[in-house]
Coordinates of C-alpha atoms in Angstrom, one line a residue:
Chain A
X1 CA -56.1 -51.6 56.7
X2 CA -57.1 -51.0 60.2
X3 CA -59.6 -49.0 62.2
X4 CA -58.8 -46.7 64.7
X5 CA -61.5 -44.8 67.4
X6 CA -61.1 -41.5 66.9
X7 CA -63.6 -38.8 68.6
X8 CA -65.1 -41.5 69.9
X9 CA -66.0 -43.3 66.6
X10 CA -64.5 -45.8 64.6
X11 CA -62.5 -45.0 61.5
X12 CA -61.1 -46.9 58.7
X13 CA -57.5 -45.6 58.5
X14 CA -54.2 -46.8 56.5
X15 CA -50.7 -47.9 58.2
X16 CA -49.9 -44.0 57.6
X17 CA -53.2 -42.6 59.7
X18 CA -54.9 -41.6 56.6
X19 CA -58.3 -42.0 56.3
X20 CA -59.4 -44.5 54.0
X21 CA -63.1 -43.7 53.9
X22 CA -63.7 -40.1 53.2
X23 CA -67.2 -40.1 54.1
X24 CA -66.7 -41.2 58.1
X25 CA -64.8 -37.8 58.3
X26 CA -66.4 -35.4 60.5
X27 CA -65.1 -31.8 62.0
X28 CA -64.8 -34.0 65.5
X29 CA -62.6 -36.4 63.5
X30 CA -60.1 -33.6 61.5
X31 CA -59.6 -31.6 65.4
X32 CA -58.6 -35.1 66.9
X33 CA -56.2 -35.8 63.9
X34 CA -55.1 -31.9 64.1
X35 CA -53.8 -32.7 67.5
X36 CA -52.0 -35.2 66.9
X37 CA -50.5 -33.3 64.2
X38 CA -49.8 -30.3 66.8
X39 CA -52.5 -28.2 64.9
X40 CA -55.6 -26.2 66.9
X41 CA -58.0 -25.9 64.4
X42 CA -59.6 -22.5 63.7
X43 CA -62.5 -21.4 61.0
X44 CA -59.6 -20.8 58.0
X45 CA -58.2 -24.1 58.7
X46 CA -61.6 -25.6 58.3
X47 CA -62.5 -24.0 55.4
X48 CA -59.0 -25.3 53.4
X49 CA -60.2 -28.4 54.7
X50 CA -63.8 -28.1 52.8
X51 CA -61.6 -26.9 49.5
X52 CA -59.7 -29.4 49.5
X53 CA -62.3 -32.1 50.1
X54 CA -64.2 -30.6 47.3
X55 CA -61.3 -30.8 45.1
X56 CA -60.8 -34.4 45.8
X57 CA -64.7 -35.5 45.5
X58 CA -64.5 -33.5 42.2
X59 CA -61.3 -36.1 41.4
X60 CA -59.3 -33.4 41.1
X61 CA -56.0 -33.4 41.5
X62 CA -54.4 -31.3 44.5
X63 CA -51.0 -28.9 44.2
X64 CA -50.2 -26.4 46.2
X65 CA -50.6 -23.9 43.6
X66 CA -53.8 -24.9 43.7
X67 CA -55.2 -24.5 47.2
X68 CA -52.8 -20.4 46.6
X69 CA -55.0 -19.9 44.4
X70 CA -58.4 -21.1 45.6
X71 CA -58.8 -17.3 46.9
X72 CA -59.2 -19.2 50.6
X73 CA -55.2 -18.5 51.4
X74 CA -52.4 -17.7 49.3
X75 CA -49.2 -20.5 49.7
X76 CA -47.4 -18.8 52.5
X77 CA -50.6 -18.5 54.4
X78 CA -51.2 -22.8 53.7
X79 CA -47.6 -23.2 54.8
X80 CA -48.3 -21.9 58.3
X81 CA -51.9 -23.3 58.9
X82 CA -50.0 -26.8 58.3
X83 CA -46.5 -26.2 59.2
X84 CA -43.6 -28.4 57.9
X85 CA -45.6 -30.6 55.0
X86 CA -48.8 -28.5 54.5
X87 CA -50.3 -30.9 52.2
X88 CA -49.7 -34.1 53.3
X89 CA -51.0 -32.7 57.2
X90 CA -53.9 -31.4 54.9
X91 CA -55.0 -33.8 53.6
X92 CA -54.9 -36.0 56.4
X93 CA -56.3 -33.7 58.8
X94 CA -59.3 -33.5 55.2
X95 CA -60.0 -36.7 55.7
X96 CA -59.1 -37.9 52.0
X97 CA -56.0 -39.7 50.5
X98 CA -52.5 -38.8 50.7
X99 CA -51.7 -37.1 47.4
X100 CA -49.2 -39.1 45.1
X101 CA -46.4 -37.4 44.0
X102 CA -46.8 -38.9 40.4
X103 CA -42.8 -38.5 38.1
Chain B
X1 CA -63.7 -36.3 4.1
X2 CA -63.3 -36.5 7.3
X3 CA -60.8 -34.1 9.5
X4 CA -58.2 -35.1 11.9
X5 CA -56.9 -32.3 13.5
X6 CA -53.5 -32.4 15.7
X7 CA -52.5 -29.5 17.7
X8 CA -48.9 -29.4 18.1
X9 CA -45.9 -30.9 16.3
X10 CA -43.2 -31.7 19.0
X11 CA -42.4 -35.4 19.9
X12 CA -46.1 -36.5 20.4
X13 CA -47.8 -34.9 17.5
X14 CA -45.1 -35.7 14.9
X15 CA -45.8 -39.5 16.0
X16 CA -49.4 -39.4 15.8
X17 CA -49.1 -37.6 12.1
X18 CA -46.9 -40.5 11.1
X19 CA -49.1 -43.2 13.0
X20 CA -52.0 -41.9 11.9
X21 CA -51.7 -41.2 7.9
X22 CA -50.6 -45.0 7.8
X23 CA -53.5 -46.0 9.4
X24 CA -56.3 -44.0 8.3
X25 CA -57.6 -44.2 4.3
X26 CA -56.4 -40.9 2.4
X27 CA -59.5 -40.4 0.6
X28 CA -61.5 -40.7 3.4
X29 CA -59.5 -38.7 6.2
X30 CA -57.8 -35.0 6.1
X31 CA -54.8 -35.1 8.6
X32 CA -53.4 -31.6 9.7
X33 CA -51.0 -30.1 12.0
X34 CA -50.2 -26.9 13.4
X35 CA -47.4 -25.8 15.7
X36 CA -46.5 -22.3 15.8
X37 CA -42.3 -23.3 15.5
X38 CA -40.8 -24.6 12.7
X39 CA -37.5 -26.5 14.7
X40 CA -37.7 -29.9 16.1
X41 CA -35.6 -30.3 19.4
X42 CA -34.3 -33.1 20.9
X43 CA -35.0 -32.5 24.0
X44 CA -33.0 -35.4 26.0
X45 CA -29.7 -33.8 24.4
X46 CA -30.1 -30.5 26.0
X47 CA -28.8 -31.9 29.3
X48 CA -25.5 -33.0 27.6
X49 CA -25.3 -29.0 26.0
X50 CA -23.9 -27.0 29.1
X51 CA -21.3 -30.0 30.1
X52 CA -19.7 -30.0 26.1
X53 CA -21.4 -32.9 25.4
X54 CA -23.5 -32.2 22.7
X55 CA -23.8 -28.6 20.2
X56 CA -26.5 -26.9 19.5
X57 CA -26.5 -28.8 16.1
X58 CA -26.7 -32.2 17.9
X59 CA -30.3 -31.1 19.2
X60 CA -32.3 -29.2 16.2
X61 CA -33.5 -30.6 13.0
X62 CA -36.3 -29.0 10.7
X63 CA -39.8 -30.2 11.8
X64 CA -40.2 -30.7 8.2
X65 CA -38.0 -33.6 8.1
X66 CA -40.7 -35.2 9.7
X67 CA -44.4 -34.9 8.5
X68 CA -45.5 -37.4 6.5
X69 CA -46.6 -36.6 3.1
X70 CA -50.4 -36.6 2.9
X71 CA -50.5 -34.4 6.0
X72 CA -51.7 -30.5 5.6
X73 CA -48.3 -28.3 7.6
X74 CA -49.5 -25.4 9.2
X75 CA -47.2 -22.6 11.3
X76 CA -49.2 -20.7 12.8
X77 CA -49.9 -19.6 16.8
X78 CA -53.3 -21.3 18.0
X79 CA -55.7 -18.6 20.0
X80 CA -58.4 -21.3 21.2
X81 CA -59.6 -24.4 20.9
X82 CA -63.8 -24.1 20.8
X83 CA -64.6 -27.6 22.0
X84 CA -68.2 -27.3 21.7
X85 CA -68.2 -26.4 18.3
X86 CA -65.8 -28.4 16.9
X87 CA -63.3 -25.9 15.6
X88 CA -60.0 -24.1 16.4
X89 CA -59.1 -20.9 15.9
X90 CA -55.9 -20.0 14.9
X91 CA -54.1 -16.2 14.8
X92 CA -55.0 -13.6 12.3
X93 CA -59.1 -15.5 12.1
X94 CA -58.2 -18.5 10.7
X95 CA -60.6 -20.5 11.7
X96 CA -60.3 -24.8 11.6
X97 CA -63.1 -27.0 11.9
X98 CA -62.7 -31.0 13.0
X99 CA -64.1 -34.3 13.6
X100 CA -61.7 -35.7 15.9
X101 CA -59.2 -33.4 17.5
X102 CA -55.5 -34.5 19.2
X103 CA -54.1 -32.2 21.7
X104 CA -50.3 -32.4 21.8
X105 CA -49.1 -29.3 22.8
X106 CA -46.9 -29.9 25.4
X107 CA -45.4 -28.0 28.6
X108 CA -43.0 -25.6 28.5
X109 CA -40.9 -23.8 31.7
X110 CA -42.3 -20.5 33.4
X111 CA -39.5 -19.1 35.4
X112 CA -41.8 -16.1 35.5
X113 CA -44.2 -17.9 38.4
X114 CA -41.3 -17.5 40.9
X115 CA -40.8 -14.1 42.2
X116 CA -36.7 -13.3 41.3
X117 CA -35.8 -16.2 39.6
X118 CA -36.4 -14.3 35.4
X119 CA -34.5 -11.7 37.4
X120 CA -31.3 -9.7 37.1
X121 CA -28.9 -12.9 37.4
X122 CA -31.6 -14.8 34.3
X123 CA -28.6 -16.5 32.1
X124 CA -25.6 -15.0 34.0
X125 CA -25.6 -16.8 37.1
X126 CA -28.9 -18.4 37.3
X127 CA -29.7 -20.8 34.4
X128 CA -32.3 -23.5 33.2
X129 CA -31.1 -26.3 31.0
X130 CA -34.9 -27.0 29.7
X131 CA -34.4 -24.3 26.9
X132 CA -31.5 -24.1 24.2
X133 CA -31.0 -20.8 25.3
X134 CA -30.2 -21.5 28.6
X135 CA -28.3 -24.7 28.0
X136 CA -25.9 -23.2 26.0
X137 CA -25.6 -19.7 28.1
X138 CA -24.7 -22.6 30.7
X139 CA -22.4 -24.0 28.9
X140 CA -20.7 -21.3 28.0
X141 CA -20.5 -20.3 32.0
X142 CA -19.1 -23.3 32.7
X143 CA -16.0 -22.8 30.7
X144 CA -15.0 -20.5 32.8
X145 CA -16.3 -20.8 36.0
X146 CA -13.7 -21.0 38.9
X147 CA -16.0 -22.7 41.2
X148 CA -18.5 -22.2 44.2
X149 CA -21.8 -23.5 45.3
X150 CA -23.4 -25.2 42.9
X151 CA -27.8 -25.3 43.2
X152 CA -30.2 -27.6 41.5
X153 CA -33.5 -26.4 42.6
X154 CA -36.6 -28.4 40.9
X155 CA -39.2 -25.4 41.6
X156 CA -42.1 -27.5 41.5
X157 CA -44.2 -30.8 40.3
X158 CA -44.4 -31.6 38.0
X159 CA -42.1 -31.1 35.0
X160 CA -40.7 -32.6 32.3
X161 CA -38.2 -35.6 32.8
X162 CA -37.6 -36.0 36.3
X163 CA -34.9 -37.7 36.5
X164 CA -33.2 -35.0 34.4
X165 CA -32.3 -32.5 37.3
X166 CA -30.4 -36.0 38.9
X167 CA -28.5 -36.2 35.8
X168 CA -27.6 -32.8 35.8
X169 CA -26.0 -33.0 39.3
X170 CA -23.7 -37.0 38.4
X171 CA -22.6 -35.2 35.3
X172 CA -21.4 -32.1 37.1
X173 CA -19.5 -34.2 39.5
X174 CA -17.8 -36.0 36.6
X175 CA -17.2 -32.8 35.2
X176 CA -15.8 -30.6 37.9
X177 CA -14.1 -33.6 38.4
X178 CA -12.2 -34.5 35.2
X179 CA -11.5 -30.4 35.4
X180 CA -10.0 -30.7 38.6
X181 CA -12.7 -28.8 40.6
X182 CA -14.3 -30.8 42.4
X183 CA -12.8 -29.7 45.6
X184 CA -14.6 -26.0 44.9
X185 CA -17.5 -26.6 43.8
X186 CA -20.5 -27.7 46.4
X187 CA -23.4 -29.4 44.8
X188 CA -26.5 -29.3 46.3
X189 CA -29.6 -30.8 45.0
X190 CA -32.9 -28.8 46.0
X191 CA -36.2 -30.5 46.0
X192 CA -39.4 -30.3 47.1
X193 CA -39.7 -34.0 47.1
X194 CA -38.9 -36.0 50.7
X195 CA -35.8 -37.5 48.6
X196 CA -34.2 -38.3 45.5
X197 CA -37.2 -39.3 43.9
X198 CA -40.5 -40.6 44.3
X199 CA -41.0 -44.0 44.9
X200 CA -38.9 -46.1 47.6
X201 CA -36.7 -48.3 45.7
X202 CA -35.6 -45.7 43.6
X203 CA -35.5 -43.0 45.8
X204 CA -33.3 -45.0 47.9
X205 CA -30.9 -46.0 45.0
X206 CA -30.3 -42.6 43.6
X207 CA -29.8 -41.0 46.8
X208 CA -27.1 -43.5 47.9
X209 CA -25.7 -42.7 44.8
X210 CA -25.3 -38.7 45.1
X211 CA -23.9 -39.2 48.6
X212 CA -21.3 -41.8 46.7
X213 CA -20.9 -38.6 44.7
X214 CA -20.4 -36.1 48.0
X215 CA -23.8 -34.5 46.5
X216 CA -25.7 -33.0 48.9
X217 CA -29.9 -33.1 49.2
X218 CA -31.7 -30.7 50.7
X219 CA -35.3 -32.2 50.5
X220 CA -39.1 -31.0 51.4
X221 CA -37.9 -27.5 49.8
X222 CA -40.9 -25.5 47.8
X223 CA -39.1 -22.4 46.8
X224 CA -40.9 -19.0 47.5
X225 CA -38.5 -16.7 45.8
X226 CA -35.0 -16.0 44.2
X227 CA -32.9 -13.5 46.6
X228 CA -30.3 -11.6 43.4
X229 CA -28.7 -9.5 45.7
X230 CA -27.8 -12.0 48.3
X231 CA -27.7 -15.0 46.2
X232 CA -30.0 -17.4 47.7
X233 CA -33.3 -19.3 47.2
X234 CA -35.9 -19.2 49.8
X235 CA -38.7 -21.2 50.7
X236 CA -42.4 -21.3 52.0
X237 CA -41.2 -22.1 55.3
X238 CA -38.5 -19.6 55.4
X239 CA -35.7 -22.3 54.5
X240 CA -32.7 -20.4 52.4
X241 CA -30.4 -22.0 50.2
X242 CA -27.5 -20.0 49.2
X243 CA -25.8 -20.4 45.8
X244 CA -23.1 -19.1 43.2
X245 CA -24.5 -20.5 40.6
X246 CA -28.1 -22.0 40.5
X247 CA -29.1 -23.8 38.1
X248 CA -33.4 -23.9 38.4
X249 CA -35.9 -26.6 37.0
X250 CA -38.3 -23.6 36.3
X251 CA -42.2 -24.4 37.1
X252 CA -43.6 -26.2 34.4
X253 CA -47.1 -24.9 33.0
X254 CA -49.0 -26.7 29.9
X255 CA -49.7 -23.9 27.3
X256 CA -52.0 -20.9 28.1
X257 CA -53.8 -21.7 24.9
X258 CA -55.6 -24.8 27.5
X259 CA -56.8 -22.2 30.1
X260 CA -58.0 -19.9 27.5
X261 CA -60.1 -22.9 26.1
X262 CA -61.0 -24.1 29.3
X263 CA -59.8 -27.2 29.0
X264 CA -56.9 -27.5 31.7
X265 CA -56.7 -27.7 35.4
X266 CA -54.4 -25.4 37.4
X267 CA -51.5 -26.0 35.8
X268 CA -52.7 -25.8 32.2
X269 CA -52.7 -29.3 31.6
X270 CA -55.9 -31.0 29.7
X271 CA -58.0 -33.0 32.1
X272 CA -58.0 -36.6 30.1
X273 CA -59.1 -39.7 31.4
X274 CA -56.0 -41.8 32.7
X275 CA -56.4 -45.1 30.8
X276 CA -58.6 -44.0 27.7
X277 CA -56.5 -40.6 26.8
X278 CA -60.2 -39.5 25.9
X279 CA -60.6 -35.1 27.2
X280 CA -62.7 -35.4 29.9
X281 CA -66.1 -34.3 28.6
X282 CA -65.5 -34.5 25.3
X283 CA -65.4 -37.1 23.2
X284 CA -64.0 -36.5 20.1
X285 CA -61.2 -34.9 21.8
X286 CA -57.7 -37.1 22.6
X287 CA -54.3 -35.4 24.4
X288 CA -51.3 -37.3 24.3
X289 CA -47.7 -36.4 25.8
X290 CA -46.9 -33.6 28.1
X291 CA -50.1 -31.6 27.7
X292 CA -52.7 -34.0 29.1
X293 CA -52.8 -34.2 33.3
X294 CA -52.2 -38.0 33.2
X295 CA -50.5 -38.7 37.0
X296 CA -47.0 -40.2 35.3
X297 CA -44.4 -38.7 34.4
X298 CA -43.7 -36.0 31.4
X299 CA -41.4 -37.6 29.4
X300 CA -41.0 -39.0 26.0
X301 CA -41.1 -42.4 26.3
X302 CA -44.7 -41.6 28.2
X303 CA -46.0 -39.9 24.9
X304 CA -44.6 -43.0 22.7
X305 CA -46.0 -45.7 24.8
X306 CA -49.3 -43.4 25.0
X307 CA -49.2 -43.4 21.4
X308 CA -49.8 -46.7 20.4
X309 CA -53.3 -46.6 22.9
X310 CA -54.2 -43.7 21.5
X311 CA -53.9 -45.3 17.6
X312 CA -55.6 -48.1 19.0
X313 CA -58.6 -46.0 20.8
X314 CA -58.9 -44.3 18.0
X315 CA -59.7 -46.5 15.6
X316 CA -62.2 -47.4 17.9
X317 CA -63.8 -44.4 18.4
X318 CA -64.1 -44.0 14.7
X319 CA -65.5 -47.2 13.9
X320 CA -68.2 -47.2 17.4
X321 CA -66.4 -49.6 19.1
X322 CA -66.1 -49.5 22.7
X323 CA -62.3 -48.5 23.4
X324 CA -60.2 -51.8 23.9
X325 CA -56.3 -50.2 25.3
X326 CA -56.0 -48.8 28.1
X327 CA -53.1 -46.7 29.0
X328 CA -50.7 -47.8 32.4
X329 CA -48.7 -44.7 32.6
X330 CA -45.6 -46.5 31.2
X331 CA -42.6 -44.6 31.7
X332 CA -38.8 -45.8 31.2
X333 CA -36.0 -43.6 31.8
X334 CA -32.3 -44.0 31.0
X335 CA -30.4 -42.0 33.6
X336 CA -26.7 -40.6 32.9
X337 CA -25.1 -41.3 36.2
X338 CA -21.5 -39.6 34.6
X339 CA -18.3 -41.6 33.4
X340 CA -19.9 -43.0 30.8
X341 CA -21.9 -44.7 32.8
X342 CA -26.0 -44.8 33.4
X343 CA -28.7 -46.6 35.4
X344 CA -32.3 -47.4 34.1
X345 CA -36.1 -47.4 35.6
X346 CA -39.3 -48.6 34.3
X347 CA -42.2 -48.1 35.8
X348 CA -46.3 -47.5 35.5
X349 CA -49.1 -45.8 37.3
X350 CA -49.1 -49.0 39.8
X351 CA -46.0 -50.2 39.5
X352 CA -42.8 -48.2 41.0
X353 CA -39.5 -49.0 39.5
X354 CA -37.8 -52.4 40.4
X355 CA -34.3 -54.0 39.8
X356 CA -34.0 -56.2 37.1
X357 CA -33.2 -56.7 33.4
X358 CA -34.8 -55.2 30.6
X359 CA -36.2 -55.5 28.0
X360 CA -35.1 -59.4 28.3
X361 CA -36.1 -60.9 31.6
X362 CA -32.8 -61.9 33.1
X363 CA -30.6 -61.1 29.5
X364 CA -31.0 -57.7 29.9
X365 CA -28.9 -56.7 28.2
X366 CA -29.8 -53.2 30.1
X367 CA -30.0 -53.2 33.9
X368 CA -32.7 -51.7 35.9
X369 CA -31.6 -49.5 39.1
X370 CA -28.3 -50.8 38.5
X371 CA -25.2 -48.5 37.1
X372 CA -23.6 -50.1 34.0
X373 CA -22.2 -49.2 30.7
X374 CA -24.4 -50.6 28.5
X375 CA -27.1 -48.0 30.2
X376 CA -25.4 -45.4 28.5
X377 CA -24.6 -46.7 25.5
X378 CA -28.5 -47.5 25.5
X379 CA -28.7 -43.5 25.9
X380 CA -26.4 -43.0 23.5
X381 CA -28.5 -45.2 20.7
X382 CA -31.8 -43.5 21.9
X383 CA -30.9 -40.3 19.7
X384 CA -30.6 -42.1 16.9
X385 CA -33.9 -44.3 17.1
X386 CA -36.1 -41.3 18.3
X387 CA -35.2 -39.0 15.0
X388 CA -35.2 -42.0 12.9
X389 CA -37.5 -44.6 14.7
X390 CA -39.9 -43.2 16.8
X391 CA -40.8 -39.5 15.0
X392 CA -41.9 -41.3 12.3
X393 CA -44.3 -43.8 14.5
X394 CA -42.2 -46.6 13.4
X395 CA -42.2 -49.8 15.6
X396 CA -40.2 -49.5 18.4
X397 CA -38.7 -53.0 20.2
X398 CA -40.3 -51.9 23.6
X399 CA -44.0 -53.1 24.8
X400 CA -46.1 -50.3 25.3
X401 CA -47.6 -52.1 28.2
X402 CA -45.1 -52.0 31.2
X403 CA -44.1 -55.7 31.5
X404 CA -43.1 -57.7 35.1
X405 CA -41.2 -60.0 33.9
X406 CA -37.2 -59.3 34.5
X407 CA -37.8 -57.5 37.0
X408 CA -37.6 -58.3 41.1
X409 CA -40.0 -57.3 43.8

């Protein structure tokens, strides 16, 4: 585990740059991690963000499927908010663990 | 008495029956089942179907053969499980009432959540090998086919043994091979993991061993839709894959009967606690096997280890002690890796699957990530123990609890 200043404030982070501690994230936190991602942040970013903090709080599990049909954005939408891997730069960028691919 | 009520009668259910009417007192406890089908498949053998290795008749047996006697049988469709009252309604108003209720009712494929993919090309040049239907229309397509690019797409996580679709793509090599093929037809293995498989070791193993096999991988791929006309599988991201014949791991969705009891998260599957097998918010209710939303994998040798927790919790519940097994997401998988050959994982929720020996540490006699005979024959013996063995919730020779010993970190 390491710590990492990020907007100014000190985060708990793992070797991958995922937060570790869900409740030190911030909106100032998820726009510095979003850069470093190549994401600019807008208001539907931010509110996939919120869904899928919820979901994770809630301990729920996290599928793409899941955030198409959350009535926020459909898949396609998701895949170009967070091009490449949407939910691994999600969640990252959420503040909350990387999701385990589980077979 | 008392009422135990199992939904479902595939590979989890059928065990439980069996465990269960041993274990509980027959004059205190009613055991039933329903399951709307009256055929048991094998559902390891229907990868061996479209390659010749197995009929239809290898695969099917009566469900019948099964049940224990002292269990009620019934065949019927289930409309809704009505978890606050205790009951379950079945089709045409039957209506069941329970104590203690077991949810085994399993996932099944749903080609239909991918735009094109039940399409025009369904079972002519675009198969799934997860049904009998489409194992043996592959099959027979495979007698005949001259060759081509050949496309393993996984559509999405999770389903149902994953190391299936790998075995799918070693066997084709043998067989194209032993046809004298191989030099027309491309395989390609599409999936929307970062690799071969999940976890490192593994993932590394397996995909040194399709490149070994001049497979190629085309990872990070979440397919969109099924292009018919132009042959070719497209994803999110606008990736295409193009393909003669594709052979799909449909979407895999528990049954609709779970979101119409509002039970299941977005995939169908029963929210259950991890280690307990307890429903989540009720707690009279159990799931075992593919149906509950435990993060391991969906395989039969998950449901069988499950099962002896779930006896175990059981008779807690029942007698008001606090639960003492708790479930570690064992899994072991035999993999076929072609020319009568395999390789073998074992693994948990924590643990991801090492080298070694098992079930002996350092006998063996099976090897762990390794490629050897005696893997397959191991394979080969599993059919036999699961319709005589495990069905009927006889002792199997394997801990339930995933064991560190043989194997190498």
């Amino acid at each position: 585990m390491a710590t990492k200043t990020i907007a100014g404030v000190n985060i708990n982070v793992n070797e991958e740059g995922y937060l570790t501690d869900p409740s030190e994230w911030t909106r100032e936190v998820a726009t510095e991690i979003a850069k470093e991602e190549g994401i600019e942040l807008t208001d539907k970013h931010f509110e996939v963000l919120e869904f899928i903090r919820n979901k994770v709080m809630n301990g729920e599990g996290l599928t793409i499927r899941g955030i198409g049909k959350s009535g926020i954005v459909d898949a396609k939408t998701f895949y170009q908010l967070f091009p490449g891997a949407p939910l691994k730069k999600a969640t990252k960028i959420a503040g909350v663990p990387k999701p385990v691919s589980c077979i | 008495m008392k009422k135990l009520l199992i939904l479902g009668a595939g590979t989890a259910g059928t065990m439980m029956a069996n465990k269960m009417r041993k274990k509980l007192a027959r004059d205190e406890w009613d055991i039933t089942i329903v399951d709307q089908f009256k055929t048991h498949y094998y559902q390891p053998g229907f990868l061996f179907i479209p390659f010749g290795l197995y009929t239809k008749e290898d695969v099917v047996k009566p469900k019948s053969d099964f049940f224990p006697i002292g269990v009620n049988v019934i065949y019927s469709s289930i409309e809704k499980i009505v978890a606050n009252e205790n009951k379950v309604l079945l089709a045409d108003g039957v209506v069941l009432n329970y104590d203690y209720l077991f949810i085994a009712t399993g996932t099944r494929t749903a080609p239909e959540e991918t735009p094109g993919l039940k399409d025009k090309l369904w079972h002519k040049e675009i198969f799934d090998f997860y049904t009998i239907e489409g194992a043996v229309a592959l099959n027979k397509f495979f007698k005949t086919w001259q060759g081509g690019e050949l496309v393993v797409n996984i559509a999405e996580l999770p389903y149902k043994c994953p190391v299936a679709p790998l075995e799918f793509v070693f066997f084709a090599d043998a067989f194209f091979t032993e046809r004298g093929l191989r030099d027309k037809v491309k395989i390609t293995y599409v999936t929307p993991l970062p690799g071969a498989f999940t976890k490192p070791r593994a993932t590394k193993m397996l995909g040194e061993l399709l490149k070994s096999k001049n497979i190629n991988i085309v990872p990070d791929f979440n397919v969109a839709e099924v292009d018919n006309d132009n042959k070719k599988i497209i994803d999110y991201a606008g990736k295409e894959v193009k393909f003669d014949c594709l052979v799909s791991i449909p979407t895999n969705m528990g049954d609709a009967l779970i979101e119409r009891s509002g039970l299941g998260d977005d995939m169908n599957y029963v929210l259950t606690d991890k280690h307990t097998l307890q429903a989540k918010d009720h707690k009279n209710i159990f799931v075992i096997g593919d149906a509950a939303n435990l993060p391991t994998s969906k395989a039969g040798s998950v449901a069988h280890f499950a099962s002896e927790i779930l006896e175990e919790n059981f008779m807690c519940a029942i007698e008001g002690r606090p639960y003492t097994a708790s479930f570690d997401g064992h899994a072991n998988c035999y993999i076929e890796t072609g020319y009568g050959k395999g390789t073998l994982i074992d693994f948990n929720y924590d643990t991801e699957p090492l080298p070694g020996s098992f079930p002996f540490p350092g006998v063996g006699p099976f090897g762990l990530l390794k490629v050897t005979r005696t893997n397959h024959y191991g394979k080969m013996i599993f059919r036999w123990l699961y319709w005589h063995i495990l069905l009927k919730g006889r002792e199997m020779p394997i801990d339930s609890e995933m064991q560190m010993a043989g194997k190498k970190l």
